[in-house]
Amino acid sequence: MLMASCLVVSGATLDERLESFGYVDVSTLGVSVSLMYAQEDNFTGKVLYTDMDNAWLHPNAASALAKAAKALFREAPTLRLLVKDAARPMSVQRRMFNAVKGTSKANYVANPARGGGLHNYGLAVDVTLVDAEGRELPMGTPVDHLGKEAHIDSEEAMVKSGILSAQEMKNRRLLRKVMKEGGFKTIRNEWWHFQMVGRATARRMYKRLDF
């Protein structure tokens, strides 16, 4: 589904622009939000969201996240989804890529010169689980850990070797279960990343956030 473009007042914040495009503030969906790129404590070491306080998703992805939140409530009523990143305009994608360009970290960031990634369409979300007090459940690595410990295709082997605990693997599997029930797909190397479609479909059917 193509998003209709609309006029945005010059000088508008990223929050205002995303709202004007019809994107959904995910805090209205029964989930918690803590934007990791609005703080220096992320893998780039820089604040990337300087004028965005909310997490936003394309309406299709927002509907799926709401379903995932309901699925989690059925499975574990004391837990909540915590969104760490969602829609990411291309201006932020360029800052992110430039922060790690020329380093090994660049392999983990979609190159804006090649069209970016699913976050740049508001179709991907980085998410984890928190308990009733808002504490993140142990997942073996923090969100945005760059390394094999974050991969989802070798978790049983990592439990056997002591890299992951059995509880950490169980927590990851619960997160995947409810996100898949919502309609999201996984990727191999990031347990926290979920997306609605592949890049080819996004480029064909959706509007990229080119601001």
PDB file of N, CA and C in Angstrom, residues 21-84:
ATOM      1  N   PHE A  21       2.372  12.134   7.870  1.00  0.00           N
ATOM      2  CA  PHE A  21       2.338  11.072   6.873  1.00  0.00           C
ATOM      3  C   PHE A  21       1.351   9.969   7.242  1.00  0.00           C
ATOM      4  N   GLY A  22       0.669  10.109   8.366  1.00  0.00           N
ATOM      5  CA  GLY A  22      -0.305   9.107   8.766  1.00  0.00           C
ATOM      6  C   GLY A  22       0.276   7.951   9.541  1.00  0.00           C
ATOM      7  N   TYR A  23       1.523   8.110  10.017  1.00  0.00           N
ATOM      8  CA  TYR A  23       2.136   7.056  10.814  1.00  0.00           C
ATOM      9  C   TYR A  23       1.533   7.025  12.224  1.00  0.00           C
ATOM     10  N   VAL A  24       1.687   5.897  12.896  1.00  0.00           N
ATOM     11  CA  VAL A  24       1.047   5.671  14.190  1.00  0.00           C
ATOM     12  C   VAL A  24       2.074   5.739  15.311  1.00  0.00           C
ATOM     13  N   ASP A  25       1.769   6.492  16.345  1.00  0.00           N
ATOM     14  CA  ASP A  25       2.587   6.561  17.555  1.00  0.00           C
ATOM     15  C   ASP A  25       2.399   5.240  18.300  1.00  0.00           C
ATOM     16  N   VAL A  26       3.449   4.438  18.409  1.00  0.00           N
ATOM     17  CA  VAL A  26       3.285   3.085  18.940  1.00  0.00           C
ATOM     18  C   VAL A  26       2.962   3.062  20.427  1.00  0.00           C
ATOM     19  N   SER A  27       3.170   4.184  21.129  1.00  0.00           N
ATOM     20  CA  SER A  27       2.824   4.212  22.550  1.00  0.00           C
ATOM     21  C   SER A  27       1.320   4.099  22.770  1.00  0.00           C
ATOM     22  N   THR A  28       0.549   4.249  21.701  1.00  0.00           N
ATOM     23  CA  THR A  28      -0.905   4.105  21.797  1.00  0.00           C
ATOM     24  C   THR A  28      -1.353   2.660  21.614  1.00  0.00           C
ATOM     25  N   LEU A  29      -0.404   1.743  21.441  1.00  0.00           N
ATOM     26  CA  LEU A  29      -0.731   0.361  21.085  1.00  0.00           C
ATOM     27  C   LEU A  29      -0.593  -0.621  22.236  1.00  0.00           C
ATOM     28  N   GLY A  30      -0.418  -0.118  23.457  1.00  0.00           N
ATOM     29  CA  GLY A  30      -0.262  -1.024  24.587  1.00  0.00           C
ATOM     30  C   GLY A  30       1.135  -1.554  24.756  1.00  0.00           C
ATOM     31  N   VAL A  31       2.130  -0.824  24.246  1.00  0.00           N
ATOM     32  CA  VAL A  31       3.531  -1.219  24.407  1.00  0.00           C
ATOM     33  C   VAL A  31       4.290  -0.077  25.067  1.00  0.00           C
ATOM     34  N   SER A  32       5.483  -0.376  25.574  1.00  0.00           N
ATOM     35  CA  SER A  32       6.364   0.644  26.142  1.00  0.00           C
ATOM     36  C   SER A  32       7.360   1.090  25.077  1.00  0.00           C
ATOM     37  N   VAL A  33       7.947   2.261  25.284  1.00  0.00           N
ATOM     38  CA  VAL A  33       8.890   2.823  24.309  1.00  0.00           C
ATOM     39  C   VAL A  33      10.094   3.408  25.029  1.00  0.00           C
ATOM     40  N   SER A  34      11.282   3.113  24.520  1.00  0.00           N
ATOM     41  CA  SER A  34      12.515   3.760  24.975  1.00  0.00           C
ATOM     42  C   SER A  34      13.453   3.810  23.777  1.00  0.00           C
ATOM     43  N   LEU A  35      13.487   4.931  23.083  1.00  0.00           N
ATOM     44  CA  LEU A  35      14.247   5.031  21.836  1.00  0.00           C
ATOM     45  C   LEU A  35      15.751   5.038  22.108  1.00  0.00           C
ATOM     46  N   MET A  36      16.425   3.977  21.662  1.00  0.00           N
ATOM     47  CA  MET A  36      17.848   3.866  21.968  1.00  0.00           C
ATOM     48  C   MET A  36      18.689   4.887  21.203  1.00  0.00           C
ATOM     49  N   TYR A  37      18.209   5.363  20.039  1.00  0.00           N
ATOM     50  CA  TYR A  37      18.996   6.329  19.279  1.00  0.00           C
ATOM     51  C   TYR A  37      18.703   7.769  19.675  1.00  0.00           C
ATOM     52  N   ALA A  38      17.857   7.941  20.691  1.00  0.00           N
ATOM     53  CA  ALA A  38      17.673   9.259  21.293  1.00  0.00           C
ATOM     54  C   ALA A  38      18.637   9.445  22.457  1.00  0.00           C
ATOM     55  N   GLN A  39      19.501   8.455  22.687  1.00  0.00           N
ATOM     56  CA  GLN A  39      20.489   8.479  23.763  1.00  0.00           C
ATOM     57  C   GLN A  39      21.855   8.113  23.188  1.00  0.00           C
ATOM     58  N   GLU A  40      22.911   8.448  23.897  1.00  0.00           N
ATOM     59  CA  GLU A  40      24.257   8.105  23.431  1.00  0.00           C
ATOM     60  C   GLU A  40      24.570   6.634  23.637  1.00  0.00           C
ATOM     61  N   ASP A  41      23.804   5.968  24.501  1.00  0.00           N
ATOM     62  CA  ASP A  41      24.078   4.576  24.837  1.00  0.00           C
ATOM     63  C   ASP A  41      23.534   3.650  23.752  1.00  0.00           C
ATOM     64  N   ASN A  42      24.146   3.724  22.565  1.00  0.00           N
ATOM     65  CA  ASN A  42      23.825   2.821  21.464  1.00  0.00           C
ATOM     66  C   ASN A  42      25.119   2.494  20.727  1.00  0.00           C
ATOM     67  N   PHE A  43      25.068   1.628  19.756  1.00  0.00           N
ATOM     68  CA  PHE A  43      26.309   1.127  19.173  1.00  0.00           C
ATOM     69  C   PHE A  43      27.105   2.187  18.406  1.00  0.00           C
ATOM     70  N   THR A  44      26.479   3.317  18.050  1.00  0.00           N
ATOM     71  CA  THR A  44      27.223   4.392  17.386  1.00  0.00           C
ATOM     72  C   THR A  44      27.871   5.336  18.381  1.00  0.00           C
ATOM     73  N   GLY A  45      27.364   5.345  19.617  1.00  0.00           N
ATOM     74  CA  GLY A  45      27.864   6.263  20.627  1.00  0.00           C
ATOM     75  C   GLY A  45      27.418   7.696  20.432  1.00  0.00           C
ATOM     76  N   LYS A  46      26.406   7.902  19.554  1.00  0.00           N
ATOM     77  CA  LYS A  46      25.932   9.245  19.254  1.00  0.00           C
ATOM     78  C   LYS A  46      24.417   9.326  19.402  1.00  0.00           C
ATOM     79  N   VAL A  47      23.919  10.510  19.744  1.00  0.00           N
ATOM     80  CA  VAL A  47      22.475  10.758  19.725  1.00  0.00           C
ATOM     81  C   VAL A  47      22.074  11.012  18.279  1.00  0.00           C
ATOM     82  N   LEU A  48      21.219  10.165  17.745  1.00  0.00           N
ATOM     83  CA  LEU A  48      20.804  10.283  16.348  1.00  0.00           C
ATOM     84  C   LEU A  48      19.432  10.921  16.194  1.00  0.00           C
ATOM     85  N   TYR A  49      18.565  10.753  17.195  1.00  0.00           N
ATOM     86  CA  TYR A  49      17.245  11.378  17.167  1.00  0.00           C
ATOM     87  C   TYR A  49      17.295  12.637  18.031  1.00  0.00           C
ATOM     88  N   THR A  50      17.505  13.752  17.390  1.00  0.00           N
ATOM     89  CA  THR A  50      17.611  15.009  18.129  1.00  0.00           C
ATOM     90  C   THR A  50      16.280  15.749  18.205  1.00  0.00           C
ATOM     91  N   ASP A  51      15.324  15.399  17.351  1.00  0.00           N
ATOM     92  CA  ASP A  51      14.019  16.070  17.374  1.00  0.00           C
ATOM     93  C   ASP A  51      12.888  15.066  17.180  1.00  0.00           C
ATOM     94  N   MET A  52      13.082  13.877  17.751  1.00  0.00           N
ATOM     95  CA  MET A  52      12.045  12.853  17.701  1.00  0.00           C
ATOM     96  C   MET A  52      11.973  12.169  19.062  1.00  0.00           C
ATOM     97  N   ASP A  53      10.824  12.231  19.706  1.00  0.00           N
ATOM     98  CA  ASP A  53      10.644  11.663  21.036  1.00  0.00           C
ATOM     99  C   ASP A  53       9.783  10.406  21.038  1.00  0.00           C
ATOM    100  N   ASN A  54       9.037  10.195  19.958  1.00  0.00           N
ATOM    101  CA  ASN A  54       8.109   9.069  19.895  1.00  0.00           C
ATOM    102  C   ASN A  54       8.574   8.029  18.882  1.00  0.00           C
ATOM    103  N   ALA A  55       8.063   6.820  19.031  1.00  0.00           N
ATOM    104  CA  ALA A  55       8.319   5.762  18.062  1.00  0.00           C
ATOM    105  C   ALA A  55       7.100   5.646  17.157  1.00  0.00           C
ATOM    106  N   TRP A  56       7.345   5.545  15.838  1.00  0.00           N
ATOM    107  CA  TRP A  56       6.263   5.553  14.854  1.00  0.00           C
ATOM    108  C   TRP A  56       6.369   4.345  13.932  1.00  0.00           C
ATOM    109  N   LEU A  57       5.237   3.887  13.437  1.00  0.00           N
ATOM    110  CA  LEU A  57       5.205   2.804  12.455  1.00  0.00           C
ATOM    111  C   LEU A  57       4.161   3.103  11.384  1.00  0.00           C
ATOM    112  N   HIS A  58       4.414   2.569  10.200  1.00  0.00           N
ATOM    113  CA  HIS A  58       3.394   2.570   9.156  1.00  0.00           C
ATOM    114  C   HIS A  58       2.146   1.893   9.725  1.00  0.00           C
ATOM    115  N   PRO A  59       0.953   2.326   9.362  1.00  0.00           N
ATOM    116  CA  PRO A  59      -0.262   1.727   9.924  1.00  0.00           C
ATOM    117  C   PRO A  59      -0.324   0.206   9.815  1.00  0.00           C
ATOM    118  N   ASN A  60       0.189  -0.364   8.734  1.00  0.00           N
ATOM    119  CA  ASN A  60       0.173  -1.824   8.606  1.00  0.00           C
ATOM    120  C   ASN A  60       1.031  -2.487   9.677  1.00  0.00           C
ATOM    121  N   ALA A  61       2.216  -1.930   9.893  1.00  0.00           N
ATOM    122  CA  ALA A  61       3.104  -2.475  10.921  1.00  0.00           C
ATOM    123  C   ALA A  61       2.563  -2.188  12.316  1.00  0.00           C
ATOM    124  N   ALA A  62       1.928  -1.036  12.494  1.00  0.00           N
ATOM    125  CA  ALA A  62       1.343  -0.701  13.797  1.00  0.00           C
ATOM    126  C   ALA A  62       0.237  -1.680  14.157  1.00  0.00           C
ATOM    127  N   SER A  63      -0.588  -2.037  13.182  1.00  0.00           N
ATOM    128  CA  SER A  63      -1.653  -3.009  13.428  1.00  0.00           C
ATOM    129  C   SER A  63      -1.069  -4.354  13.838  1.00  0.00           C
ATOM    130  N   ALA A  64       0.027  -4.752  13.187  1.00  0.00           N
ATOM    131  CA  ALA A  64       0.678  -6.014  13.526  1.00  0.00           C
ATOM    132  C   ALA A  64       1.274  -5.971  14.927  1.00  0.00           C
ATOM    133  N   LEU A  65       1.855  -4.827  15.313  1.00  0.00           N
ATOM    134  CA  LEU A  65       2.444  -4.714  16.643  1.00  0.00           C
ATOM    135  C   LEU A  65       1.364  -4.784  17.718  1.00  0.00           C
ATOM    136  N   ALA A  66       0.211  -4.172  17.449  1.00  0.00           N
ATOM    137  CA  ALA A  66      -0.901  -4.248  18.399  1.00  0.00           C
ATOM    138  C   ALA A  66      -1.342  -5.693  18.587  1.00  0.00           C
ATOM    139  N   LYS A  67      -1.382  -6.467  17.507  1.00  0.00           N
ATOM    140  CA  LYS A  67      -1.733  -7.888  17.604  1.00  0.00           C
ATOM    141  C   LYS A  67      -0.697  -8.649  18.421  1.00  0.00           C
ATOM    142  N   ALA A  68       0.582  -8.306  18.213  1.00  0.00           N
ATOM    143  CA  ALA A  68       1.650  -8.969  18.968  1.00  0.00           C
ATOM    144  C   ALA A  68       1.532  -8.654  20.456  1.00  0.00           C
ATOM    145  N   ALA A  69       1.198  -7.412  20.782  1.00  0.00           N
ATOM    146  CA  ALA A  69       1.039  -7.033  22.183  1.00  0.00           C
ATOM    147  C   ALA A  69      -0.097  -7.820  22.834  1.00  0.00           C
ATOM    148  N   LYS A  70      -1.174  -8.021  22.102  1.00  0.00           N
ATOM    149  CA  LYS A  70      -2.299  -8.806  22.626  1.00  0.00           C
ATOM    150  C   LYS A  70      -1.912 -10.270  22.787  1.00  0.00           C
ATOM    151  N   ALA A  71      -1.133 -10.783  21.848  1.00  0.00           N
ATOM    152  CA  ALA A  71      -0.670 -12.165  21.942  1.00  0.00           C
ATOM    153  C   ALA A  71       0.222 -12.347  23.163  1.00  0.00           C
ATOM    154  N   LEU A  72       1.087 -11.361  23.436  1.00  0.00           N
ATOM    155  CA  LEU A  72       1.949 -11.436  24.618  1.00  0.00           C
ATOM    156  C   LEU A  72       1.112 -11.421  25.889  1.00  0.00           C
ATOM    157  N   PHE A  73       0.075 -10.601  25.926  1.00  0.00           N
ATOM    158  CA  PHE A  73      -0.774 -10.545  27.117  1.00  0.00           C
ATOM    159  C   PHE A  73      -1.426 -11.903  27.378  1.00  0.00           C
ATOM    160  N   ARG A  74      -1.813 -12.592  26.325  1.00  0.00           N
ATOM    161  CA  ARG A  74      -2.394 -13.930  26.493  1.00  0.00           C
ATOM    162  C   ARG A  74      -1.365 -14.920  27.016  1.00  0.00           C
ATOM    163  N   GLU A  75      -0.135 -14.804  26.536  1.00  0.00           N
ATOM    164  CA  GLU A  75       0.929 -15.739  26.920  1.00  0.00           C
ATOM    165  C   GLU A  75       1.507 -15.432  28.298  1.00  0.00           C
ATOM    166  N   ALA A  76       1.708 -14.157  28.571  1.00  0.00           N
ATOM    167  CA  ALA A  76       2.390 -13.743  29.812  1.00  0.00           C
ATOM    168  C   ALA A  76       1.861 -12.372  30.214  1.00  0.00           C
ATOM    169  N   PRO A  77       0.758 -12.316  30.943  1.00  0.00           N
ATOM    170  CA  PRO A  77       0.084 -11.038  31.246  1.00  0.00           C
ATOM    171  C   PRO A  77       0.929 -10.012  31.988  1.00  0.00           C
ATOM    172  N   THR A  78       1.991 -10.439  32.663  1.00  0.00           N
ATOM    173  CA  THR A  78       2.805  -9.477  33.415  1.00  0.00           C
ATOM    174  C   THR A  78       3.900  -8.830  32.561  1.00  0.00           C
ATOM    175  N   LEU A  79       4.069  -9.303  31.328  1.00  0.00           N
ATOM    176  CA  LEU A  79       5.126  -8.784  30.461  1.00  0.00           C
ATOM    177  C   LEU A  79       4.565  -7.791  29.445  1.00  0.00           C
ATOM    178  N   ARG A  80       5.471  -6.935  28.936  1.00  0.00           N
ATOM    179  CA  ARG A  80       5.104  -5.985  27.881  1.00  0.00           C
ATOM    180  C   ARG A  80       6.206  -5.947  26.829  1.00  0.00           C
ATOM    181  N   LEU A  81       5.830  -5.539  25.629  1.00  0.00           N
ATOM    182  CA  LEU A  81       6.815  -5.263  24.590  1.00  0.00           C
ATOM    183  C   LEU A  81       7.428  -3.893  24.847  1.00  0.00           C
ATOM    184  N   LEU A  82       8.738  -3.791  24.652  1.00  0.00           N
ATOM    185  CA  LEU A  82       9.446  -2.517  24.754  1.00  0.00           C
ATOM    186  C   LEU A  82      10.067  -2.204  23.402  1.00  0.00           C
ATOM    187  N   VAL A  83       9.583  -1.162  22.752  1.00  0.00           N
ATOM    188  CA  VAL A  83      10.096  -0.756  21.441  1.00  0.00           C
ATOM    189  C   VAL A  83      11.316   0.138  21.627  1.00  0.00           C
ATOM    190  N   LYS A  84      12.416  -0.250  20.981  1.00  0.00           N
ATOM    191  CA  LYS A  84      13.665   0.506  21.078  1.00  0.00           C
ATOM    192  C   LYS A  84      13.934   1.343  19.829  1.00  0.00           C
TER     193      LYS A  84
END
